[in-house]
Coordinates of C-alpha atoms in Angstrom, one line a residue:
M1 CA 0.0 0.0 0.0
K2 CA 1.4 3.4 -1.0
L3 CA 2.0 5.8 1.8
R4 CA -0.9 8.3 1.9
T5 CA 0.1 11.8 1.3
A6 CA -3.1 12.9 3.0
M7 CA -1.6 12.0 6.3
L8 CA 1.1 14.6 5.7
A9 CA -1.0 17.4 4.2
G10 CA -4.6 17.1 5.1
S11 CA -5.1 14.6 7.9
A12 CA -6.1 15.3 11.5
L13 CA -2.5 15.0 12.4
V14 CA -1.8 18.4 11.0
S15 CA -3.4 20.6 13.5
A16 CA -4.7 24.1 13.2
V17 CA -1.6 25.3 15.0
A18 CA 0.6 23.5 12.6
T19 CA -1.1 25.2 9.6
S20 CA -1.0 28.7 11.1
A21 CA 0.8 31.5 9.3
I22 CA 3.5 31.8 12.0
A23 CA 6.1 29.0 11.8
E24 CA 7.9 27.9 14.9
E25 CA 11.2 26.2 15.6
I26 CA 11.0 23.5 18.3
T27 CA 14.1 22.0 20.0
I28 CA 14.1 18.2 20.6
A29 CA 16.6 16.5 22.9
T30 CA 17.0 12.8 22.0
V31 CA 19.2 9.8 22.3
N32 CA 21.3 8.6 19.4
N33 CA 19.6 5.2 18.8
A34 CA 18.4 3.6 15.6
D35 CA 14.7 4.4 16.0
M36 CA 15.3 8.1 16.7
I37 CA 17.7 8.3 13.8
V38 CA 14.9 7.1 11.6
M39 CA 12.6 9.7 13.1
Q40 CA 15.1 12.4 12.3
K41 CA 15.2 11.1 8.7
L42 CA 11.4 11.3 8.4
A43 CA 10.8 14.5 10.3
P44 CA 11.3 16.8 7.3
K45 CA 7.9 15.4 6.1
W46 CA 6.3 17.0 9.2
E47 CA 8.3 20.2 8.7
E48 CA 7.2 20.4 5.1
A49 CA 3.5 19.8 6.0
T50 CA 3.4 22.3 8.9
G51 CA 5.9 24.9 8.1
N52 CA 7.6 24.4 11.4
T53 CA 11.2 23.4 11.9
I54 CA 13.1 21.2 14.3
N55 CA 16.4 21.8 16.1
W56 CA 17.7 18.4 17.0
V57 CA 20.0 18.0 20.1
V58 CA 21.3 14.5 19.8
L59 CA 23.2 13.2 22.8
E60 CA 24.7 10.0 24.1
E61 CA 22.3 8.3 26.5
N62 CA 24.1 9.2 29.8
V63 CA 24.6 12.8 28.6
L64 CA 21.0 13.1 27.5
R65 CA 19.7 12.1 31.0
Q66 CA 22.1 14.5 32.7
R67 CA 21.1 17.4 30.4
T68 CA 17.4 16.8 30.5
T69 CA 17.3 16.2 34.3
T70 CA 19.2 19.5 35.0
D71 CA 17.1 21.5 32.5
I72 CA 13.7 20.3 33.7
A73 CA 14.5 20.5 37.4
T74 CA 15.6 24.1 37.0
G75 CA 12.9 25.1 34.6
G76 CA 15.6 26.0 32.1
G77 CA 13.4 25.8 29.1
S78 CA 16.1 24.6 26.7
F79 CA 13.9 22.0 25.1
D80 CA 10.4 21.8 23.8
I81 CA 10.4 18.0 23.6
M82 CA 12.5 15.5 25.5
F83 CA 13.0 11.8 24.8
I84 CA 12.6 10.3 28.2
G85 CA 11.6 7.0 29.7
A86 CA 9.3 5.1 32.1
Y87 CA 11.5 6.0 35.1
E88 CA 11.5 9.8 34.7
T89 CA 8.0 10.4 33.3
P90 CA 5.9 9.5 36.3
I91 CA 8.3 11.2 38.7
W92 CA 8.6 14.4 36.7
G93 CA 4.9 14.4 35.8
A94 CA 3.9 14.2 39.5
K95 CA 6.2 17.2 40.2
G96 CA 4.5 19.3 37.6
W97 CA 7.5 19.4 35.4
L98 CA 5.8 17.9 32.3
T99 CA 2.8 19.1 30.2
P100 CA -0.2 16.7 30.6
L101 CA -1.3 15.0 27.4
D102 CA -4.7 13.9 28.5
D103 CA -6.3 15.7 25.5
F104 CA -4.7 13.1 23.2
A105 CA -7.6 10.8 24.3
D106 CA -10.0 13.2 22.5
D107 CA -8.4 12.8 19.2
A108 CA -10.1 9.9 17.4
D109 CA -7.5 9.7 14.6
Y110 CA -4.6 9.4 17.1
D111 CA -6.5 6.6 19.0
L112 CA -4.8 6.7 22.3
E113 CA -6.5 3.5 23.3
D114 CA -4.6 1.6 20.7
I115 CA -1.4 2.1 22.8
F116 CA -1.1 -0.8 25.2
Q117 CA -2.5 0.1 28.6
L118 CA 0.6 -1.3 30.4
V119 CA 2.7 1.2 28.4
R120 CA 0.3 4.1 29.0
N121 CA 0.2 3.3 32.8
G122 CA 4.0 3.4 32.9
L123 CA 3.9 6.9 31.4
S124 CA 1.3 8.3 33.7
A125 CA 1.1 9.7 37.2
D126 CA -2.0 10.5 39.4
G127 CA -4.3 9.6 36.5
H128 CA -2.7 11.9 34.0
L129 CA -0.7 10.9 30.9
Y130 CA 2.7 12.8 30.6
A131 CA 4.4 11.1 27.6
V132 CA 3.6 9.1 24.6
P133 CA 5.8 6.1 23.6
L134 CA 7.8 5.6 20.4
Y135 CA 8.6 2.0 21.5
S136 CA 8.6 -0.2 24.6
E137 CA 10.7 -3.1 25.5
T138 CA 11.8 -5.8 27.9
S139 CA 15.1 -7.8 27.7
F140 CA 15.9 -11.1 26.2
T141 CA 18.9 -13.0 24.9
F142 CA 20.1 -12.5 21.3
Y143 CA 22.2 -15.3 20.0
R144 CA 24.0 -16.3 16.8
T145 CA 22.5 -19.5 15.3
D146 CA 25.5 -20.1 13.1
V147 CA 27.9 -19.9 16.0
F148 CA 25.8 -22.1 18.1
E149 CA 25.5 -24.7 15.3
K150 CA 29.3 -24.6 14.7
A151 CA 30.0 -25.2 18.4
G152 CA 27.4 -28.0 18.6
V153 CA 25.3 -26.0 21.2
E154 CA 21.5 -26.1 21.2
A155 CA 19.7 -23.0 22.1
P156 CA 17.5 -23.1 25.2
T157 CA 13.8 -23.5 24.7
E158 CA 12.9 -22.4 28.3
Q159 CA 14.4 -20.0 30.8
I160 CA 17.9 -21.2 31.9
T161 CA 20.0 -20.2 34.9
Y162 CA 22.8 -17.7 34.7
D163 CA 25.1 -20.6 35.6
A164 CA 23.9 -22.6 32.6
F165 CA 24.2 -19.4 30.5
A166 CA 27.9 -19.1 31.5
E167 CA 28.5 -22.8 30.5
L168 CA 26.9 -22.1 27.1
V169 CA 28.9 -18.9 26.6
A170 CA 32.1 -20.7 27.3
K171 CA 31.4 -23.1 24.5
V172 CA 30.7 -20.4 21.9
H173 CA 33.6 -18.1 22.9
D174 CA 35.9 -18.0 20.0
P175 CA 38.1 -14.9 20.2
E176 CA 40.7 -16.3 17.8
N177 CA 38.0 -15.9 15.1
G178 CA 36.8 -12.6 16.4
V179 CA 33.7 -13.8 18.2
Y180 CA 33.3 -13.2 21.9
G181 CA 31.1 -15.5 24.0
T182 CA 29.0 -12.6 25.3
C183 CA 28.7 -8.8 25.1
Q184 CA 27.0 -7.2 28.1
R185 CA 26.8 -3.6 29.1
G186 CA 29.8 -2.2 31.0
K187 CA 29.5 1.6 30.6
A188 CA 28.7 3.1 34.0
G189 CA 25.2 4.6 34.4
W190 CA 21.9 3.8 35.9
G191 CA 20.4 3.4 32.5
E192 CA 23.5 1.7 31.0
N193 CA 25.3 -1.0 32.9
M194 CA 22.7 -1.0 35.7
A195 CA 20.0 -1.8 33.1
F196 CA 21.6 -5.2 32.7
I197 CA 23.0 -5.6 36.2
G198 CA 19.7 -4.7 38.0
P199 CA 17.8 -7.7 36.5
L200 CA 20.9 -9.8 37.0
A201 CA 21.0 -8.9 40.7
N202 CA 17.2 -9.7 40.9
A203 CA 17.9 -13.1 39.4
F204 CA 20.4 -13.8 42.2
G205 CA 17.9 -12.8 44.9
A206 CA 19.3 -9.4 45.5
K207 CA 17.3 -6.2 46.2
W208 CA 18.1 -2.5 46.4
F209 CA 16.2 -1.9 49.7
D210 CA 14.4 -3.9 52.3
M211 CA 10.9 -3.1 53.5
D212 CA 12.2 -0.4 55.8
W213 CA 14.1 1.3 52.9
Q214 CA 17.5 0.2 54.3
P215 CA 20.0 -0.3 51.4
Q216 CA 21.1 -3.9 50.8
L217 CA 24.0 -3.4 48.4
D218 CA 26.6 -5.2 50.5
S219 CA 24.5 -8.3 50.8
E220 CA 25.6 -11.8 49.8
E221 CA 23.2 -11.8 47.0
W222 CA 24.6 -8.6 45.4
N223 CA 28.1 -10.0 45.9
N224 CA 27.2 -13.3 44.1
A225 CA 25.6 -11.4 41.2
I226 CA 28.5 -8.9 40.7
T227 CA 31.2 -11.6 41.1
Y228 CA 29.4 -13.6 38.4
Y229 CA 29.2 -10.5 36.2
V230 CA 32.8 -9.6 36.5
D231 CA 34.0 -13.2 35.9
L232 CA 31.7 -13.6 32.9
M233 CA 32.9 -10.4 31.2
N234 CA 36.5 -10.9 32.0
N235 CA 36.5 -14.5 30.8
Y236 CA 34.2 -14.3 27.8
G237 CA 33.6 -10.6 27.0
P238 CA 35.2 -8.3 24.4
P239 CA 38.2 -6.1 25.4
G240 CA 37.3 -2.7 26.9
A241 CA 33.9 -3.8 27.9
S242 CA 33.7 -1.1 30.5
A243 CA 33.3 1.4 27.7
N244 CA 30.4 -0.5 26.0
G245 CA 26.8 0.6 26.6
H246 CA 23.7 -0.4 24.6
N247 CA 24.7 1.2 21.3
E248 CA 28.3 -0.1 21.4
N249 CA 27.2 -3.7 22.1
R250 CA 24.5 -3.4 19.4
A251 CA 27.1 -2.4 16.9
L252 CA 29.4 -5.3 18.0
F253 CA 26.6 -7.8 17.7
K254 CA 25.5 -6.5 14.3
D255 CA 29.1 -6.7 13.1
G256 CA 29.3 -10.4 14.1
K257 CA 31.6 -10.0 17.1
C258 CA 29.3 -11.4 19.8
A259 CA 27.8 -14.9 20.2
T260 CA 25.2 -13.8 22.8
W261 CA 23.9 -10.5 24.1
V262 CA 21.2 -10.0 26.8
D263 CA 19.6 -6.6 26.0
A264 CA 16.5 -4.8 24.8
T265 CA 13.9 -6.5 22.7
S266 CA 13.5 -3.2 20.8
A267 CA 17.0 -3.8 19.2
A268 CA 15.7 -6.9 17.4
N269 CA 14.2 -4.8 14.6
D270 CA 17.7 -3.4 13.9
V271 CA 19.7 -6.6 14.4
R272 CA 17.3 -8.6 12.1
N273 CA 17.3 -5.9 9.5
P274 CA 19.5 -6.9 6.5
K275 CA 20.0 -3.2 5.6
T276 CA 21.7 -2.5 8.9
S277 CA 23.1 -5.9 10.2
T278 CA 25.6 -8.4 9.0
V279 CA 24.0 -11.1 11.1
A280 CA 20.3 -10.5 10.3
D281 CA 19.7 -14.0 9.0
V282 CA 21.6 -15.8 11.7
T283 CA 20.2 -14.2 14.8
D284 CA 17.5 -15.6 17.1
F285 CA 16.3 -15.1 20.7
F286 CA 15.7 -16.9 24.0
Q287 CA 14.5 -15.7 27.4
A288 CA 16.8 -13.7 29.6
P289 CA 18.3 -16.0 32.3
K290 CA 17.2 -16.5 35.9
Q291 CA 19.1 -17.9 38.8
V292 CA 17.6 -18.4 42.3
T293 CA 14.4 -16.7 41.1
S294 CA 12.8 -15.6 37.8
N295 CA 11.3 -12.5 39.3
G296 CA 12.6 -9.3 37.8
T297 CA 14.8 -11.0 35.2
G298 CA 13.5 -9.1 32.2
W299 CA 13.3 -5.3 32.5
F300 CA 10.4 -3.0 31.4
W301 CA 11.1 0.2 29.6
S302 CA 9.5 2.7 27.3
W303 CA 11.3 5.4 25.4
A304 CA 8.8 8.2 25.0
L305 CA 8.3 11.8 23.9
A306 CA 7.3 14.4 26.6
I307 CA 6.9 18.2 26.7
P308 CA 8.5 20.1 29.6
A309 CA 6.2 22.4 31.4
S310 CA 8.7 25.2 30.7
S311 CA 8.2 25.0 26.9
Q312 CA 6.5 28.0 25.3
K313 CA 5.6 26.0 22.2
A314 CA 3.5 23.2 23.7
D315 CA 0.8 23.3 21.0
V316 CA 3.4 22.8 18.2
A317 CA 5.2 20.2 20.3
K318 CA 1.9 18.3 20.8
D319 CA 1.4 18.3 17.1
F320 CA 4.8 16.7 16.6
L321 CA 4.2 14.1 19.3
K322 CA 0.9 13.1 17.6
W323 CA 2.7 12.8 14.3
G324 CA 5.7 10.9 15.6
T325 CA 3.8 8.3 17.6
S326 CA 0.7 7.9 15.3
K327 CA -0.4 4.8 13.5
E328 CA 0.5 6.6 10.3
Y329 CA 4.0 7.2 11.5
Y330 CA 4.6 3.5 12.1
E331 CA 3.2 2.8 8.6
M332 CA 5.6 5.5 7.2
V333 CA 8.6 3.7 8.8
G334 CA 7.4 0.4 7.4
E335 CA 7.0 1.8 3.9
T336 CA 10.3 3.7 3.8
E337 CA 12.6 1.6 6.0
G338 CA 11.1 -1.9 5.8
W339 CA 8.5 -3.3 8.2
V340 CA 11.3 -5.1 10.1
A341 CA 12.4 -1.6 11.2
V342 CA 9.1 -0.5 12.7
P343 CA 9.3 0.3 16.5
S344 CA 7.9 -2.4 18.7
G345 CA 5.9 -2.8 21.9
T346 CA 3.6 0.2 21.6
R347 CA 0.5 -0.1 19.5
A348 CA -1.9 -3.1 19.3
S349 CA -2.7 -2.3 15.6
V350 CA 0.9 -2.3 14.6
H351 CA 1.6 -5.7 16.3
E352 CA -1.4 -7.1 14.5
D353 CA -0.4 -5.8 11.1
P354 CA 0.3 -8.7 8.7
R355 CA 3.1 -6.7 7.1
L356 CA 4.9 -6.5 10.4
L357 CA 4.3 -10.1 11.3
E358 CA 5.6 -11.3 7.9
A359 CA 8.8 -9.1 8.1
A360 CA 9.4 -9.5 11.8
P361 CA 7.8 -12.8 13.0
F362 CA 9.5 -12.2 16.4
A363 CA 7.2 -9.3 17.0
E364 CA 4.7 -11.6 18.8
T365 CA 7.5 -12.9 21.0
I366 CA 8.4 -9.3 21.9
K367 CA 4.9 -8.4 22.8
N368 CA 4.4 -11.5 25.0
A369 CA 7.7 -10.9 26.7
I370 CA 6.8 -7.3 27.6
F371 CA 3.4 -8.4 29.0
S372 CA 5.1 -11.1 31.1
V373 CA 7.0 -8.4 33.1
D374 CA 5.6 -7.4 36.5
P375 CA 7.3 -4.2 37.8
A376 CA 5.3 -4.5 41.0
N377 CA 6.9 -7.8 41.8
P378 CA 10.6 -7.4 40.8
T379 CA 12.4 -9.4 43.4
R380 CA 12.4 -12.7 45.2
D381 CA 11.6 -11.0 48.5
P382 CA 9.0 -8.3 49.3
V383 CA 10.3 -4.8 48.6
P384 CA 8.7 -1.4 49.1
Y385 CA 9.3 -0.2 45.5
T386 CA 8.2 -0.9 42.0
G387 CA 10.5 -1.1 39.0
V388 CA 12.7 -3.9 37.6
Q389 CA 15.9 -2.3 36.5
F390 CA 15.3 0.8 38.5
V391 CA 13.6 1.9 41.7
A392 CA 10.8 4.3 41.1
I393 CA 11.9 7.0 43.5
P394 CA 13.7 10.3 42.6
E395 CA 16.8 9.4 44.6
F396 CA 17.5 6.3 42.4
Q397 CA 19.1 8.2 39.6
G398 CA 22.0 9.4 41.8
I399 CA 22.3 6.1 43.6
G400 CA 22.1 4.1 40.4
N401 CA 24.7 6.2 38.7
Y402 CA 27.1 5.8 41.7
V403 CA 26.6 2.1 41.9
G404 CA 27.2 1.8 38.2
Q405 CA 30.5 3.6 38.5
Q406 CA 31.6 1.3 41.4
I407 CA 30.7 -1.8 39.4
A408 CA 32.5 -0.5 36.4
A409 CA 35.6 -0.1 38.6
A410 CA 35.2 -3.7 39.7
L411 CA 35.0 -4.8 36.1
T412 CA 38.2 -3.1 35.2
G413 CA 40.0 -4.3 38.3
Q414 CA 40.3 -0.8 39.9
A415 CA 38.3 -2.1 42.9
T416 CA 37.4 -5.5 44.2
V417 CA 33.7 -6.6 44.2
E418 CA 33.6 -6.2 47.9
E419 CA 35.1 -2.7 47.9
A420 CA 32.7 -1.6 45.1
L421 CA 29.7 -2.9 47.0
A422 CA 30.8 -1.5 50.3
N423 CA 31.3 1.9 48.8
S424 CA 27.8 1.6 47.1
Q425 CA 26.2 0.7 50.4
K426 CA 27.7 3.7 52.2
F427 CA 26.6 6.1 49.5
A428 CA 23.1 4.7 49.4
V429 CA 22.7 4.9 53.1
R430 CA 23.9 8.5 53.1
E431 CA 21.5 9.4 50.3
M432 CA 18.5 7.6 51.7
T433 CA 19.2 9.2 55.1
K434 CA 19.4 12.6 53.6
A435 CA 16.2 12.1 51.7
G436 CA 14.4 11.1 54.9
Y437 CA 13.7 7.4 54.1
I438 CA 15.8 6.2 57.0
K439 CA 17.2 7.7 60.2

């Protein structure tokens, strides 16, 4: 089906604001990932249709979080749209830092109800919607079918333990031929290495806080998890792993350098796209491992677009949000980039589209994996918080970043695991005491 030009020039997506005589420039802060690169490529269509223009501020993930957090907390007004996630959105929305998007429900063409309720709930606070998603994800294991076959290894058909995963990784590790057994995040940051390490720690029975909000980072469970991680990466990971975040590992995997990779389901579209990946035809997936529990072993995340309350161009920004997360936008991606490249985990209609299911048969697996995650039950033991790879409190960003730095130091040998966790515990106790959670 040819892309309808009506959606660009005459559809409901082009609002009265967008067709007004006065053109505006909006500034969008975004991460440098594949889906947002596609959005930047297609955005001139919105600019042409509306007369408005976009100033893109494209930042590495850790830098994006730092810049947007500082700007929104101070009311700086540097951005009209921010690419943020399921951690920041409810917290910032509840503080009044984001523009509510409840009026999107009144737009029949946008069809807010088509967005999965789990995803909408994760981007809401106090009954108000504060961001709309481009894609949502959990985590699973990418693996090279050709490498497994060569090593005589059968891929798991059910969830295996991390111990079994390490045994599997050892068999497919082939550095002499440029293929490392596994590539996992090592770059420090609450949304980088801790996105993998958080669910790993959950699998080992660890928790961030007990029911009294006392930090638990120096526990035996955390020690077991981080010792496992350091050993796994030093024995079977690529050199310089402490510099590798999601994007770096995605590039390594697409270039054929990794036999396994536990990371975001949303990357499957890119890894399985023959236009962008050298291993598109030899990549498959199995569930992220467990250990002493399966609770919290696959994360939940949405990358979404939100409007800071400080923006003076909210109406134009809303028009872009409706365009960039609409049914028509996903169709545009499918028609121009291939249906395998369409962002996943957001709209029911997209996941039911025969064109997507033919090009990306793993789309159903992704949807099912996302809906299997329970952020309210993330650990083996009862905890006072929600969130799988993060804790849904404002203080977590600072604590998570510090812990990520300490674990990166353990990975490089600059600290022992025990030292890294002892430092993390002291920092967390200090921050939680300062915030009034504990005395």
